[in-house]
Short mmCIF file of C-alpha atoms in Angstrom, two decimals:
data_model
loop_
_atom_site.label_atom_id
_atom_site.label_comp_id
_atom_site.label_asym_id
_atom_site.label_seq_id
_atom_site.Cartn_x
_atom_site.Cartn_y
_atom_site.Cartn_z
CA UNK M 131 27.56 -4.31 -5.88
CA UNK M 132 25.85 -7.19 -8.28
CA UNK M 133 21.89 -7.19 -6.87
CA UNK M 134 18.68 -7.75 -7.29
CA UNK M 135 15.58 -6.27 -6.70
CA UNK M 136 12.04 -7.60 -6.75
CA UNK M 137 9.33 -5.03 -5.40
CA UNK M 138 6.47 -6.94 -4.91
CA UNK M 139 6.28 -9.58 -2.17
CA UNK M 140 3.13 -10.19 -3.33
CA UNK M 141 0.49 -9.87 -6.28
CA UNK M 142 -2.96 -11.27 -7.93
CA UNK M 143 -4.04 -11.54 -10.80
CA UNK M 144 -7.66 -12.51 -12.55
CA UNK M 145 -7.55 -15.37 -14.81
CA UNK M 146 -7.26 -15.08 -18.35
CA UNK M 147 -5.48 -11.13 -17.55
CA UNK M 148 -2.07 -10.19 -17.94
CA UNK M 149 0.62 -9.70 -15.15
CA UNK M 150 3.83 -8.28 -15.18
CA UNK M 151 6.58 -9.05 -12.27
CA UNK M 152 9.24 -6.54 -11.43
CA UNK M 153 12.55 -7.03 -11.54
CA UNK M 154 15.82 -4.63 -11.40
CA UNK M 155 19.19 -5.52 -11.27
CA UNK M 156 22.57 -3.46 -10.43
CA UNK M 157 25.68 -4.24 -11.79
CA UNK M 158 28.72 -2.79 -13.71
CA UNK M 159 29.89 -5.77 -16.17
CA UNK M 160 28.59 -5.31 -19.24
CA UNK M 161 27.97 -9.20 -19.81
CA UNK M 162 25.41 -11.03 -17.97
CA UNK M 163 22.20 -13.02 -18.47
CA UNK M 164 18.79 -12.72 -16.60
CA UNK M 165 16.41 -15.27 -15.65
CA UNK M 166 13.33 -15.90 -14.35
CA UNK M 167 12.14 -19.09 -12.57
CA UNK M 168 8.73 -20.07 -11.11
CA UNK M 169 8.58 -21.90 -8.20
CA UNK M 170 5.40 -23.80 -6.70
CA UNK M 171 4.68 -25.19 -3.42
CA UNK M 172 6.58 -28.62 -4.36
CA UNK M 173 9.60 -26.99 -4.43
CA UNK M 174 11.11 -27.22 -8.12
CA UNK M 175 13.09 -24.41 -9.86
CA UNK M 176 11.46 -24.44 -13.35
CA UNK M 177 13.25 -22.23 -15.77
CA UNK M 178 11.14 -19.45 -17.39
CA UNK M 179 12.98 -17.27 -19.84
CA UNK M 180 16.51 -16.05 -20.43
CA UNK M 181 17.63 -12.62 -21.91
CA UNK M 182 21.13 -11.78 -22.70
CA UNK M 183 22.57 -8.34 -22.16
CA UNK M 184 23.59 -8.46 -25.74
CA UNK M 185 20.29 -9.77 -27.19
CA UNK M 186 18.84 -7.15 -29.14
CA UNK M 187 15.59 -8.83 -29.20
CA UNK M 188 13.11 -8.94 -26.38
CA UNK M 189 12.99 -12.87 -25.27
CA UNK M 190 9.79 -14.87 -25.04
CA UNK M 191 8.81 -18.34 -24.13
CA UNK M 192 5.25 -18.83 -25.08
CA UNK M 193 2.95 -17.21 -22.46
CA UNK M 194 5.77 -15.41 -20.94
CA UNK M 195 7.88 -12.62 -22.05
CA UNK M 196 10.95 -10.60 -20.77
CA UNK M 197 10.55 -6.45 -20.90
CA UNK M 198 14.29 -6.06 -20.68
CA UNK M 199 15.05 -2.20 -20.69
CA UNK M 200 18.99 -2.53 -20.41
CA UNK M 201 19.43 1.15 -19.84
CA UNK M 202 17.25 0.87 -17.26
CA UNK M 203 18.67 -1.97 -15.81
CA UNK M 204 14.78 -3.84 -15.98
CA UNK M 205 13.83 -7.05 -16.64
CA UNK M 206 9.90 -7.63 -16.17
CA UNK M 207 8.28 -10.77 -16.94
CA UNK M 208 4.97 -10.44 -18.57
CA UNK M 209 2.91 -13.79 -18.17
CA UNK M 210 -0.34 -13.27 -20.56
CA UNK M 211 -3.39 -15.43 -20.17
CA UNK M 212 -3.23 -16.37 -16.33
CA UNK M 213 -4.18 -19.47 -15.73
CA UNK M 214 -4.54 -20.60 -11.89
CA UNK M 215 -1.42 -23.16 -12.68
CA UNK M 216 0.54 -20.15 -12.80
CA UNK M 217 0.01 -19.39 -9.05
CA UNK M 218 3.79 -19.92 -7.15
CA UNK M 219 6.91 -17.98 -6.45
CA UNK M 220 8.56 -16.21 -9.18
CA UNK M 221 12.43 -15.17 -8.80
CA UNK M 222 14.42 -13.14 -11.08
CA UNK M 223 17.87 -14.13 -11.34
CA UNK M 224 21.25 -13.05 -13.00
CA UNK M 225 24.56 -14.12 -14.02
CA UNK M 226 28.12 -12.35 -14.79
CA UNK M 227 29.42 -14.11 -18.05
CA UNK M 228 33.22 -12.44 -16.62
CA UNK M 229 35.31 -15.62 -14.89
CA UNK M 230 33.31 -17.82 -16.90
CA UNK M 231 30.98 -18.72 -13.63
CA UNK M 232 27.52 -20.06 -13.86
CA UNK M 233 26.52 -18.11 -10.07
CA UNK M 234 23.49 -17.22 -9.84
CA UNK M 235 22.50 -14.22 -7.46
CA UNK M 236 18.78 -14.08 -6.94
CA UNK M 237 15.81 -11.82 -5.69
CA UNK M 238 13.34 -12.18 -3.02
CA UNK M 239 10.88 -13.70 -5.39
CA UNK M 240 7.11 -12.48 -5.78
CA UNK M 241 4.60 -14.48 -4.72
CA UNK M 242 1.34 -14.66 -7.44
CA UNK M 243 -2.09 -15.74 -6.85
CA UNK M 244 -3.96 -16.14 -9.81
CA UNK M 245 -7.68 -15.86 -8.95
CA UNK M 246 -10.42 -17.78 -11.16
CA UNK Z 145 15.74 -35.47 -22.31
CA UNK Z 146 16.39 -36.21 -18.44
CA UNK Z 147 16.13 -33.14 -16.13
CA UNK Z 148 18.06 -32.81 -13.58
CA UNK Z 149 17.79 -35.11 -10.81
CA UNK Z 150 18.16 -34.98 -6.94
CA UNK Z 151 18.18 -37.49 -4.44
CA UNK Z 152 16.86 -37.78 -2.11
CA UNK Z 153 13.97 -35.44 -1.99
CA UNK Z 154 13.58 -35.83 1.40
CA UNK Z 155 15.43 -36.40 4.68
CA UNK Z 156 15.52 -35.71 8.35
CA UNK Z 157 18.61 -36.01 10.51
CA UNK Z 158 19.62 -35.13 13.92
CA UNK Z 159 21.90 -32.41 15.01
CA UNK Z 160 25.64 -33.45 14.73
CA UNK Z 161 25.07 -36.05 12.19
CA UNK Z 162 26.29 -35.72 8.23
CA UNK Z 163 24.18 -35.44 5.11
CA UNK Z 164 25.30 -36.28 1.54
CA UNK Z 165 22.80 -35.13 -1.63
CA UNK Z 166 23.29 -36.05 -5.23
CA UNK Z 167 22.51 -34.28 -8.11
CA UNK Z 168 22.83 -35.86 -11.87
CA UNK Z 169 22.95 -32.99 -13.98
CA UNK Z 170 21.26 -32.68 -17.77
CA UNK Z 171 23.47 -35.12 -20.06
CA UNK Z 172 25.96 -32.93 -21.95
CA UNK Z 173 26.28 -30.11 -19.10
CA UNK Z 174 29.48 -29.69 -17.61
CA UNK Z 175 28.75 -26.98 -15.25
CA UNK Z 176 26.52 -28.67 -11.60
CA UNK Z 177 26.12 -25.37 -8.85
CA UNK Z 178 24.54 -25.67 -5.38
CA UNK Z 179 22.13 -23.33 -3.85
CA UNK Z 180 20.41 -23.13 -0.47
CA UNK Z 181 17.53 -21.40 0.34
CA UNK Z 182 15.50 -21.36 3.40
CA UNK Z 183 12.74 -18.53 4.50
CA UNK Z 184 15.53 -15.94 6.03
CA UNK Z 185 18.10 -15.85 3.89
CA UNK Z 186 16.15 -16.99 0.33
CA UNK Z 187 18.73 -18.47 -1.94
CA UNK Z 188 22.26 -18.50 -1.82
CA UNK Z 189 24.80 -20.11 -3.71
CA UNK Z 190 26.62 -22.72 -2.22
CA UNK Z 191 29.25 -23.99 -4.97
CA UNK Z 192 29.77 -24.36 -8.73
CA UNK Z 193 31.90 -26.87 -10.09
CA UNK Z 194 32.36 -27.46 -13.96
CA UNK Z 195 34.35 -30.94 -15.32
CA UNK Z 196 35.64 -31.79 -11.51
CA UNK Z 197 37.00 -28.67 -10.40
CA UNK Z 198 35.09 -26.27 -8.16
CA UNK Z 199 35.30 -22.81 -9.65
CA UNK Z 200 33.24 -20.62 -7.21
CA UNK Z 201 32.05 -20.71 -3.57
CA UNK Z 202 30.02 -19.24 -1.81
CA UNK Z 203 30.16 -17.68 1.85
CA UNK Z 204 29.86 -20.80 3.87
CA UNK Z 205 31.35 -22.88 6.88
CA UNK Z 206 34.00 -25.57 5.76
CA UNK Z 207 30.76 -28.33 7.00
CA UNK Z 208 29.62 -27.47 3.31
CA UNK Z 209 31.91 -29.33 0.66
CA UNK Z 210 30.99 -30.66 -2.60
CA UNK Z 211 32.66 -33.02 -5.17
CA UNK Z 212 32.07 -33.67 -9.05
CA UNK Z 213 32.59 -37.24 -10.65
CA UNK Z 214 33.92 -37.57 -14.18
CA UNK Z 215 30.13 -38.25 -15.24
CA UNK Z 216 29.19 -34.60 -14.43
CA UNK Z 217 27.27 -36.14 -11.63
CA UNK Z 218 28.22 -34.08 -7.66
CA UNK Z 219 27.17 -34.74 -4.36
CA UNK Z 220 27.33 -32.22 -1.74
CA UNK Z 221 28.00 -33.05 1.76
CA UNK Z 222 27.29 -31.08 5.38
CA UNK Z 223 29.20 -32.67 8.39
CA UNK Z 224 28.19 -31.64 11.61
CA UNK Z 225 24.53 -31.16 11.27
CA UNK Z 226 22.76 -27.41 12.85
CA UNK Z 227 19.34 -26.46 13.12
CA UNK Z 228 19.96 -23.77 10.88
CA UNK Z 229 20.91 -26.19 7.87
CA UNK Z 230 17.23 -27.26 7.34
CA UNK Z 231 16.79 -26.16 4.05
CA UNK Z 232 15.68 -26.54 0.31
CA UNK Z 233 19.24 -27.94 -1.43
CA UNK Z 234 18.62 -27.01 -5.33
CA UNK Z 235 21.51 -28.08 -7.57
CA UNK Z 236 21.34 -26.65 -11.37
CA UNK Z 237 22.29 -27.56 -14.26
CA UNK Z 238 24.25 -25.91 -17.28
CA UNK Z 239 26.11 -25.90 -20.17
CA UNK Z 240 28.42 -22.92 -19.36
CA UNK Z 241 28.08 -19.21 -19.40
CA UNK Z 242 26.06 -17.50 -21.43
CA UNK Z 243 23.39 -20.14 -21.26
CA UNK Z 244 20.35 -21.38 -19.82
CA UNK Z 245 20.71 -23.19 -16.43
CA UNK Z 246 18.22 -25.54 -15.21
CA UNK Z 247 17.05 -26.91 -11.93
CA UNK Z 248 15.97 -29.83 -9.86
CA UNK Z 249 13.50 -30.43 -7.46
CA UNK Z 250 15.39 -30.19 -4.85
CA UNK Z 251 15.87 -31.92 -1.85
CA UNK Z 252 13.91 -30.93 1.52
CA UNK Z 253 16.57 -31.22 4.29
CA UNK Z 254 15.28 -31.30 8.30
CA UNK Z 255 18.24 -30.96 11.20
CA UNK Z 256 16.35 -32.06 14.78
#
């Protein structure tokens, strides 16, 4: 069965430090892309950082970064530099490039509180 | 470069009634998908359609039915209003598989 997992409902973080958010995934097709999205209060979806299961390279987006350890079926985002902006709902997402779909299955999101 | 845009952001009907949201998608993307997520269930998907043609759906009543204009544009529709269809409606955004999908802001349904 195509899941995912997010461990931690909940975590904080001191301003300025680095966090990393869990995320593992299960899944047999070999082609698929993982996301992560942050979601504050208001609502809005705003797209992270993508990682293909054929990138070689680990992805990054300026403060954030993907630890994707395909064997281990992990995909951790690392945010560097907290900043209290950064407090919100963080879901890690996937998609099976098989079919040609653009479904999204999702975890339970972590919630982060950045403290100053 | 437009984001994706939902109207309206937010609505309140009354049970038994209908409900109709819009999404515009990013210009160039083909592919417009549906999600709903509310506290106890998180998010689902409701429907994907790519260039007028709905090519997934997910496990919901036949209230929830979409449609997808020539301009990549979709509305989604619920007839028959429930309680348990006050939600968050997200629509994304993307170009196909393989690539990055973006959201809107959504749009904050209430059923009384």
């Amino acid at each position: 069965a195509q899941k995912i997992t997010q461990t931690q409902p909940g975590m904080f973080v001191q301003e300025k430090e680095a966090v990393t958010l869990d995320c593992t995934y299960d899944t047999s097709d070999p082609s698929y892309g993982l996301f992560w999205y942050k979601q504050p209060s208001s609502g809005e979806m705003i797209f992270l950082i993508y990682q293909g299961s054929y990138d070689q390279q680990n992805a990054t987006e300026g403060r954030y970064s993907l630890n994707f350890q395909k064997a281990r079926k992990s995909a951790n985002l690392v945010i560097s530099a907290s900043q209290l902006g950064d407090s919100a709902m963080y879901f890690c997402a996937m998609n099976f490039f098989s079919g040609g779909y653009n479904k999204l299955i999702f975890g339970a999101g972590t919630r982060l509180a950045v403290h100053p | 470069k437009a984001g994706v845009t939902q109207t309206p952001r937010y609505l309140i009907k009354t049970r038994g009634q209908q409900v109709t949201l819009s999404c515009s998608p990013i210009s160039g993307h083909r592919s417009v998908s549906w999600y709903q997520q509310t506290p106890g269930q998180g998010l689902q998907f409701l429907f994907e359609y790519f260039s007028e043609t709905q090519r997934n759906k997910g496990n919901f009543p036949g209230r929830f039915s979409g449609r997808q204009f020539s301009n990549s544009r979709s509305e989604m529709n619920v007839s028959t209003l429930e309680l348990g269809d006050s939600a968050l409606y997200l629509c994304a955004s993307g170009q196909g598989t393989g690539n990055t999908i973006y959201f809107g802001e959504g749009s904050w349904l209430t059923v009384v």
